[in-house]
Coordinates of C-alpha atoms and ligand atoms in Angstrom, one line a residue:
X230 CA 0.0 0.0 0.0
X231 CA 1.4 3.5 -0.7
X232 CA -0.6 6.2 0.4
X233 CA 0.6 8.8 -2.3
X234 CA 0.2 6.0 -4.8
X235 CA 3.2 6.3 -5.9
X236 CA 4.4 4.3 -9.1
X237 CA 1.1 2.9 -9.3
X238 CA -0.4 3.2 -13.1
X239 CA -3.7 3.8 -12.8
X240 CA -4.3 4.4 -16.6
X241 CA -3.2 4.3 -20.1
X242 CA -3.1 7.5 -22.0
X243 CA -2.4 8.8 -25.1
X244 CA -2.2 12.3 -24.2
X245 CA 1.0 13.6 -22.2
X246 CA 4.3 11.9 -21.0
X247 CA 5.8 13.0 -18.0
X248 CA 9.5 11.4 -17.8
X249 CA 10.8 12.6 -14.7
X250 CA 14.1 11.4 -14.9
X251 CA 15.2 12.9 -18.3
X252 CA 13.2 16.0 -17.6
X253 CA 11.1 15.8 -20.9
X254 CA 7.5 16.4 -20.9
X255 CA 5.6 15.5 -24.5
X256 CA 1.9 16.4 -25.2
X257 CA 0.2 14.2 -28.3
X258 CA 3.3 13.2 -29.8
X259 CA 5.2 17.1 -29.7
X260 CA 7.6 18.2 -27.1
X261 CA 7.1 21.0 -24.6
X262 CA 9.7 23.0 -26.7
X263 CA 7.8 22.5 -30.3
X264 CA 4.5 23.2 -28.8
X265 CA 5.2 26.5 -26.7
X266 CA 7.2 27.7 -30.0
X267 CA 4.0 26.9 -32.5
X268 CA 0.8 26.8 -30.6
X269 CA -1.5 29.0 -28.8
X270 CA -4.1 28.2 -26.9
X271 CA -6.8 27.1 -29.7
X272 CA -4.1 24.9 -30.9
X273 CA -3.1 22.7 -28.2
X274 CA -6.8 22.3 -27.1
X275 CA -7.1 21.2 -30.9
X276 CA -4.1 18.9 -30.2
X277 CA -5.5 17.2 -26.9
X278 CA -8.9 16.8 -28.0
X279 CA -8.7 15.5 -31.7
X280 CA -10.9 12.0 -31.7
X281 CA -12.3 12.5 -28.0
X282 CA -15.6 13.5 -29.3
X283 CA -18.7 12.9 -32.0
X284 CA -17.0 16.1 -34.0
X285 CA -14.4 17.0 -35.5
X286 CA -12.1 19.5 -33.9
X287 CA -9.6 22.0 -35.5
X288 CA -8.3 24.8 -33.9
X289 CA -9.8 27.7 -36.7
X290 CA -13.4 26.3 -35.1
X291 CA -12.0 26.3 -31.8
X292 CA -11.2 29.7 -31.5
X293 CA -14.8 30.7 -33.2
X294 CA -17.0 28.6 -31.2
X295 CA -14.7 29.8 -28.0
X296 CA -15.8 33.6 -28.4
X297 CA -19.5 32.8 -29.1
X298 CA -19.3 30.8 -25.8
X299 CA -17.1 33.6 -24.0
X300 CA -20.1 36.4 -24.6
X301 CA -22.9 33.7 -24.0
X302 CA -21.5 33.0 -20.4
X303 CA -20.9 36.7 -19.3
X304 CA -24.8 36.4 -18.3
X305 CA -23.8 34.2 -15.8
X306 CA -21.2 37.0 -14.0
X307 CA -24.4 38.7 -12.7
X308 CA -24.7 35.7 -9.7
X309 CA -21.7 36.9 -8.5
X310 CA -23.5 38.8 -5.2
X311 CA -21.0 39.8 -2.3
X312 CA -20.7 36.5 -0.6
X313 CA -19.1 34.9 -3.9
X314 CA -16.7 37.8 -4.4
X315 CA -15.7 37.2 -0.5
X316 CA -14.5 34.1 -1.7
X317 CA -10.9 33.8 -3.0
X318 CA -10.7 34.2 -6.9
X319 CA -10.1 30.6 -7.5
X320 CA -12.7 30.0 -5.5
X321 CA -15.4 32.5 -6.8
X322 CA -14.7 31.1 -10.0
X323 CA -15.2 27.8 -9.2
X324 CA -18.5 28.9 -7.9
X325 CA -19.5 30.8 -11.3
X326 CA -18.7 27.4 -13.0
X327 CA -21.3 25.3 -11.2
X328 CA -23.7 27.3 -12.9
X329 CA -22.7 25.3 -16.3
X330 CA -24.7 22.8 -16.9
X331 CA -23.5 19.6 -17.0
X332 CA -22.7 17.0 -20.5
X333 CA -20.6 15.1 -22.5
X334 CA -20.0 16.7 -25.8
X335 CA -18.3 19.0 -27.7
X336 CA -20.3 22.1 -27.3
X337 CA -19.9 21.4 -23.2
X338 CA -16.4 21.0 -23.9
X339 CA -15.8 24.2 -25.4
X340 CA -18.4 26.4 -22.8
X341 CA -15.9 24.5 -19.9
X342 CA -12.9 25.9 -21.7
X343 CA -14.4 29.3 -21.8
X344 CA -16.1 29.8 -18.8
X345 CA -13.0 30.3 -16.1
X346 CA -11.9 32.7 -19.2
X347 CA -14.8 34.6 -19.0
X348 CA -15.4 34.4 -14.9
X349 CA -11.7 34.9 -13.7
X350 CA -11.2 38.5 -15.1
X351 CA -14.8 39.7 -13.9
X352 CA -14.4 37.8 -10.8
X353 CA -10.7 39.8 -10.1
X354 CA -12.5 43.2 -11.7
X355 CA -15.7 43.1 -9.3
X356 CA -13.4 42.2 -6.5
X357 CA -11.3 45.5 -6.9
X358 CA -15.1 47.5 -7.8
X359 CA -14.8 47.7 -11.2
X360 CA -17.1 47.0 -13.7
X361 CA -16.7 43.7 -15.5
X362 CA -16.2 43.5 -19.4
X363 CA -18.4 42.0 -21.9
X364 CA -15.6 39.3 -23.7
X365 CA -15.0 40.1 -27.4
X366 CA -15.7 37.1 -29.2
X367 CA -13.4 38.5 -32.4
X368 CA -9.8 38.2 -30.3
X369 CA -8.4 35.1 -29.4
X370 CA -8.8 33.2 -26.2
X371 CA -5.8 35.2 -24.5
X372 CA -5.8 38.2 -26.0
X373 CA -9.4 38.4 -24.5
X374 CA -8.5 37.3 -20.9
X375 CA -5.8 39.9 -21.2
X376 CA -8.2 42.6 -22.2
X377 CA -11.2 41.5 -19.9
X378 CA -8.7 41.6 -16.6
X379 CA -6.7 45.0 -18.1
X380 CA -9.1 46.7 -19.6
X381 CA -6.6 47.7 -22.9
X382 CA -5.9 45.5 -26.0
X383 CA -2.7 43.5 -24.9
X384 CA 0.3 43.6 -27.0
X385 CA 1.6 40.9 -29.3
X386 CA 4.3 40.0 -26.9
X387 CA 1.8 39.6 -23.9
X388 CA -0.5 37.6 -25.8
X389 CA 2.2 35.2 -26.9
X390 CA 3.1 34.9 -22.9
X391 CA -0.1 34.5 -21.8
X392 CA -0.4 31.5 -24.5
X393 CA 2.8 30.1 -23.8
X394 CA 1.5 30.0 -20.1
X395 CA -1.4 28.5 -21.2
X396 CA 0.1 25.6 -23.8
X397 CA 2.8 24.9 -21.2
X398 CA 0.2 23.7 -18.1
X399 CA -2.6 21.9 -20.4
X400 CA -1.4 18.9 -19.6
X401 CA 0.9 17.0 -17.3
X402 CA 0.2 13.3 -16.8
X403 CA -1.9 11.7 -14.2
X404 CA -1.4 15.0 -11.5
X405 CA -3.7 15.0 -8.7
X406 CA -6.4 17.2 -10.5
X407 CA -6.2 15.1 -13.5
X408 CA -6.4 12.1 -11.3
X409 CA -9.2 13.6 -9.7
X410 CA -11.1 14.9 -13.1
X411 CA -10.7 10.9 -14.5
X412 CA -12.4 9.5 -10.9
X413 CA -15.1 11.6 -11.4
X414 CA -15.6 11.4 -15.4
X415 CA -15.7 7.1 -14.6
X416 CA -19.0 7.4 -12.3
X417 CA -20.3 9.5 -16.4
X418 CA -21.2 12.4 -14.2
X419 CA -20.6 15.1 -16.9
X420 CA -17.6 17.2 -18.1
X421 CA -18.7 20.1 -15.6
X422 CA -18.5 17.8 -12.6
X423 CA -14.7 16.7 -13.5
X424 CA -13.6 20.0 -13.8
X425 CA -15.1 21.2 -10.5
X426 CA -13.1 18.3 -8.9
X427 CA -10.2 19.5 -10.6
X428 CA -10.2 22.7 -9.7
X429 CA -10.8 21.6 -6.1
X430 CA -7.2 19.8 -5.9
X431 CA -5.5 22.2 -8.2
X432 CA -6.0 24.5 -5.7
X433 CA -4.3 23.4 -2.9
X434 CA -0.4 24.4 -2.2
X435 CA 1.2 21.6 -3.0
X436 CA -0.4 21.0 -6.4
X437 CA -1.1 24.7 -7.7
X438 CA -1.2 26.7 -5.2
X439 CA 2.4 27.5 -4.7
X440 CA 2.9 30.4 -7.4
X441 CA 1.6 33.0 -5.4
X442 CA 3.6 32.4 -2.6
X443 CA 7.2 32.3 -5.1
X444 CA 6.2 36.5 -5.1
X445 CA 6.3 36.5 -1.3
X446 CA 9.2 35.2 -1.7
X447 CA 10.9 37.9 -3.9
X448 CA 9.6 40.5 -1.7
X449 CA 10.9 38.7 1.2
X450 CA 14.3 38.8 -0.4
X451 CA 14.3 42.7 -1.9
X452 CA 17.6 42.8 -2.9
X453 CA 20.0 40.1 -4.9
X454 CA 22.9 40.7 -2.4
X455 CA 20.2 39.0 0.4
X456 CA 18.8 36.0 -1.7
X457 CA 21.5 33.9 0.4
X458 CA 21.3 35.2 3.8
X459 CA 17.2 34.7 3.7
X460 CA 16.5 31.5 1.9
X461 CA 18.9 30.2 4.6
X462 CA 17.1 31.3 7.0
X463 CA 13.9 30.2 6.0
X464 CA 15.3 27.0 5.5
X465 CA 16.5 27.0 9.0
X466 CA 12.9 27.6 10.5
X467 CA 12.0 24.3 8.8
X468 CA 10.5 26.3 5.7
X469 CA 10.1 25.0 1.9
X470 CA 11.3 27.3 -0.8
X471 CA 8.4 28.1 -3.2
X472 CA 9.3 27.2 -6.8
X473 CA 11.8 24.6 -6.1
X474 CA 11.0 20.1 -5.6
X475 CA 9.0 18.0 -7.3
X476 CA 7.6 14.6 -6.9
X477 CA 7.9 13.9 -10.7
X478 CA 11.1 15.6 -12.2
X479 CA 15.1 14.9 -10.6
X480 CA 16.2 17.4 -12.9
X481 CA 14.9 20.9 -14.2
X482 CA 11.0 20.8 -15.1
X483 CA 11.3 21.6 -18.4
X484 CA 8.1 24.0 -18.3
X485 CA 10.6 26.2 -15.9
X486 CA 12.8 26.9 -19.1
X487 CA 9.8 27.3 -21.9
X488 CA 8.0 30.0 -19.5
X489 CA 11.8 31.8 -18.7
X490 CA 12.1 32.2 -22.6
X491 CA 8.7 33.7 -23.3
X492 CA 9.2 36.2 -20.4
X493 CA 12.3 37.7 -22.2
X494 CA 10.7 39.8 -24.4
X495 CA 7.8 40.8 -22.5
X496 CA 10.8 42.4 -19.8
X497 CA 13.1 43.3 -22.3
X498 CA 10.1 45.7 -23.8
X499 CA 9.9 47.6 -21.0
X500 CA 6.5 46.3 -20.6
X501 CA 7.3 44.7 -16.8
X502 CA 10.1 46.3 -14.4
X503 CA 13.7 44.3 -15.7
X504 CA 15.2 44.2 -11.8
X505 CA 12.6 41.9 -11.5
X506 CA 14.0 38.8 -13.3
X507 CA 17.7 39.8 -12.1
X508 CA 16.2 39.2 -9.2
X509 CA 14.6 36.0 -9.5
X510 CA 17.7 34.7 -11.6
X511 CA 19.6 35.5 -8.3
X512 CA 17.4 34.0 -6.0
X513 CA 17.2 30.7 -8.0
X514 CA 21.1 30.8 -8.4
X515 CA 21.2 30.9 -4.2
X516 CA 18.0 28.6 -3.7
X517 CA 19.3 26.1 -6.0
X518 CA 23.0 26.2 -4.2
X519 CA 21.5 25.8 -0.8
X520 CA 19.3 23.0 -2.1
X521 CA 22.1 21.6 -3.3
X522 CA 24.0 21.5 0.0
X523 CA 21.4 20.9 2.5
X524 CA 19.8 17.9 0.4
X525 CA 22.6 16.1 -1.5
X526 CA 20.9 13.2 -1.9
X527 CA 17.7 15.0 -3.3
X528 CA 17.5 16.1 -6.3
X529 CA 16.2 19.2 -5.8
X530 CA 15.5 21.5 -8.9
X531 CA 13.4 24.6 -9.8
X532 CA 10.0 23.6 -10.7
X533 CA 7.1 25.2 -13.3
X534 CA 5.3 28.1 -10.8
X535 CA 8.6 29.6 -10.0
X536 CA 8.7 31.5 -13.4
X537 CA 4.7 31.3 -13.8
X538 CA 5.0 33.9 -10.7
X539 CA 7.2 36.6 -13.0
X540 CA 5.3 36.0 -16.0
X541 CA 1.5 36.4 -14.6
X542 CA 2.6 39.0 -12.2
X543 CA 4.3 41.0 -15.3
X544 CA 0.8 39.7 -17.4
X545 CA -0.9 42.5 -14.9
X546 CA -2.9 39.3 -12.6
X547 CA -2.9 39.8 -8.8
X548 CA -1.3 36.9 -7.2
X549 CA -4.1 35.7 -5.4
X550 CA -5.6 34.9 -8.4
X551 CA -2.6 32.4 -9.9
X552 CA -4.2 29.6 -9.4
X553 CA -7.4 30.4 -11.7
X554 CA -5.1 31.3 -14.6
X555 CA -3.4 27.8 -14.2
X556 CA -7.0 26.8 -13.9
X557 CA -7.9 28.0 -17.1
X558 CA -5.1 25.9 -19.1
X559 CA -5.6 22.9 -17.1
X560 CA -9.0 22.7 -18.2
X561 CA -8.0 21.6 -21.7
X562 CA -6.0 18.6 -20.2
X563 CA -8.8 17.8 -17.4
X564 CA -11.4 17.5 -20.4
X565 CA -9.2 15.4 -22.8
X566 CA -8.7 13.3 -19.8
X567 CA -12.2 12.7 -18.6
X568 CA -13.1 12.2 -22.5
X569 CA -10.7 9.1 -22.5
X570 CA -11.8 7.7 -19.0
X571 CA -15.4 7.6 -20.1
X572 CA -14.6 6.4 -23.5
X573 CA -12.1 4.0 -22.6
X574 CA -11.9 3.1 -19.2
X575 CA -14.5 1.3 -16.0
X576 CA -15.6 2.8 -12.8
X577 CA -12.5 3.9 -10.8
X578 CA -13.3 2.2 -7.4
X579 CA -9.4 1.3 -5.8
X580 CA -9.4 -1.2 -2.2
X581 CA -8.5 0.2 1.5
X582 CA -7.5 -2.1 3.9
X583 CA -9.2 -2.0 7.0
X584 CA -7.1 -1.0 10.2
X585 CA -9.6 0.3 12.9
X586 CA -11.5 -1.8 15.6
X587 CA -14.1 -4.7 15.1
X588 CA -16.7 -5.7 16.8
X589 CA -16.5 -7.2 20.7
X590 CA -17.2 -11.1 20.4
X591 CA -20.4 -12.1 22.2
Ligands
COA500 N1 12.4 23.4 -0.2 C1 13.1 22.8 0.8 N2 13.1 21.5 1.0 C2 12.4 20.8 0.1 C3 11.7 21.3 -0.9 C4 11.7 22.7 -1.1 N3 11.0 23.3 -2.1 N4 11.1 20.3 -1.6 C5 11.4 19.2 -1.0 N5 12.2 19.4 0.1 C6 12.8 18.5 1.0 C7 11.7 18.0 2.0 O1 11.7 18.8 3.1 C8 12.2 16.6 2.3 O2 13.2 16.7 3.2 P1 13.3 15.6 4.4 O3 13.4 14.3 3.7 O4 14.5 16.0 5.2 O5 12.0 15.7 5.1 C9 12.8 16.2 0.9 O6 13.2 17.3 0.3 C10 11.9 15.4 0.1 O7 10.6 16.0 0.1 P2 9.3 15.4 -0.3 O8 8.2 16.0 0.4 O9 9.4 13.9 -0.2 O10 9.1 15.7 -1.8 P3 7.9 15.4 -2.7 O11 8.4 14.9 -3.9 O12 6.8 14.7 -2.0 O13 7.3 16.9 -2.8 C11 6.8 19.0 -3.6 C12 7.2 17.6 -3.9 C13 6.5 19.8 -4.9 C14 5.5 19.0 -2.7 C15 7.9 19.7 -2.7 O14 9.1 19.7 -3.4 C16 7.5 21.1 -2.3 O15 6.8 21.3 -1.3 N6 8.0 22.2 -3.1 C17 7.6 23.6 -2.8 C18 6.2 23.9 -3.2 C19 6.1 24.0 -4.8 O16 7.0 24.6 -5.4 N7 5.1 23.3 -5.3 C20 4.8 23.4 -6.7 C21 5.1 22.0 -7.3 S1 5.0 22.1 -9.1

């Protein structure tokens, strides 16, 4: 018995590969590098969900059908009353998406992908007073996002980040919240149902939680000259350094590399402060080091959210509300994966072995 079930296959897929050792992530066939570098958002949901339904899915469609969906779910932002937008965003946004009714095919398919898109920005707008926008069902799944939680047209370079983001987290294996969305889809519940449950163990710390707190972090540290003296401190009160670990990859996640590249240009255009990522560089240079000699026998190496953190902080979303962006990639992954459960797999009902007390003997 392994209570983290650990190296325990608990389904075939044809969707990602997660080789922890080698550090190489592939999504239908393409490498993480080829993907970030040739598809946005419309594509890799094109990618994952080719063959999963009745229809026949190509990315031109995608990105239609996702806009007409986008303004046909803003009616649903006026349920958000006060106590939903007490709620953290994730949270509120989860809340939003119950409203969407539950099914099996494509056109619930694509409403899930677009509903945290619409909900997330209005959620984060209403919580600061502002008025939410209606989406613009002519832009592209990003560029939309972008606009509804801004307010201005983003530029090239932040829609390309915001995509990269978004290609880079659809999928990753059999991850809690995938594991979770599968459990669900083999009771046939609905699509809506497995991405509620997905979003309900994304959001927990150790699975996608932890971006937010890699900011903390930086702020914590100010200053490069510091990164030592305070990561070795924190380790020293028993802490975990945000960003850092992971239970699949002994080397570098390779997402950690495809978001560092997309975040170049978007710093090196003045559009996010530059001492920013000298920053981070430095405090990854000093985390890594002290990893390195307080764990020797761990492999411990930075992970996907610690350059998420730079690139949706410089994208303009509060940190409080990184966990609904990942949310909104994820989704693509969660719905390819309940899609092959129902189609292919049984009822997901695993053993526990009993350990508490029977009854007295008469
Ligand atoms: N900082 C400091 N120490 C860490 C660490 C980190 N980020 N990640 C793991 N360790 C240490 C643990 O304290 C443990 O030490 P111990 O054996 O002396 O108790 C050892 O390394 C193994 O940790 P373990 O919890 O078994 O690793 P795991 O594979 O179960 O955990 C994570 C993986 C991701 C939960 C863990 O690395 C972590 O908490 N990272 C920080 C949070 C984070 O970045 N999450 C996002 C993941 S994508």
């Amino acid at each position: 018995m392994k209570s983290g079930l650990e190296d325990v296959i608990a389904a075939e897929t044809k969707l990602s590969d997660v080789d922890g050792a080698t550090g190489r992530l592939i999504i239908r066939g393409v490498s993480l590098d080829d993907l970030v570098a040739t598809s946005r958002f419309e594509d890799v949901a094109a990618l994952l969900l080719d063959g999963l339904f009745d229809e026949h899915v190509d990315a031109d469609s995608i990105r239609v059908r996702l806009g007409a969906a986008r303004v046909a779910l803003f009616q649903h932002v006026e349920a958000a009353d006060a106590v939903l937008l007490a709620l953290p965003p994730v949270d509120a946004m989860r809340a939003l998406l119950a409203r969407v009714e539950d099914g099996e095919n494509f056109e619930d398919a694509i409403k899930l992908m677009a509903a945290p898109a619409v909900f997330l920005p209005a959620v984060l707008r209403m919580q600061k007073g502002d008025k939410p926008l209606k989406p613009d069902a002519s832009l592209s799944q990003s560029a939309d996002i972008l606009r509804m939680l801004t307010g201005r047209v983003p530029s090239a370079e932040q829609t390309a980040g915001l995509d990269a983001y978004l290609v880079t987290i659809s999928d990753h294996g059999l991850n809690a919240s995938t594991f979770a969305s599968r459990v669900i889809a083999s009771t046939h519940a609905g699509l809506t149902s497995s991405v509620l449950a997905a979003i309900s163990a994304l959001k927990g710390p150790l699975h996608g939680g932890a971006p937010g707190p890699v900011l903390d972090m930086l702020d914590g540290v100010g200053t490069p000259e510091n990164a030592r003296a305070w990561l070795s401190h924190a380790l020293d009160h028993g802490e975990r350094l945000m960003g850092f670990g992971h239970r699949i990859y002994r080397v570098r996640d390779p997402r950690a590399d495809a978001l560092k590249t997309v975040l170049k240009p978007i710093f090196a255009s003045g559009q996010a402060d530059q001492a920013r990522i000298a920053l981070a560089e430095a405090i990854e240079s000093a985390a890594l080091a002290l990893l390195h000699e307080r764990k020797p026998d761990r492999p411990l190496e930075t992970n996907v959210e610690y350059y998420t953190a730079l690139l949706l902080d410089a994208l303009g979303f509060p940190r409080n509300a990184f966990t609904g962006v990942f949310a909104i990639g994820r989704t693509i992954g969660w719905i390819a994966h309940a899609r092959e459960q129902t189609l292919d797999g049984r009822l997901i009902r695993p053993q526990s072995r009993y350990v508490g007390p029977v009854p007295k003997a008469a």
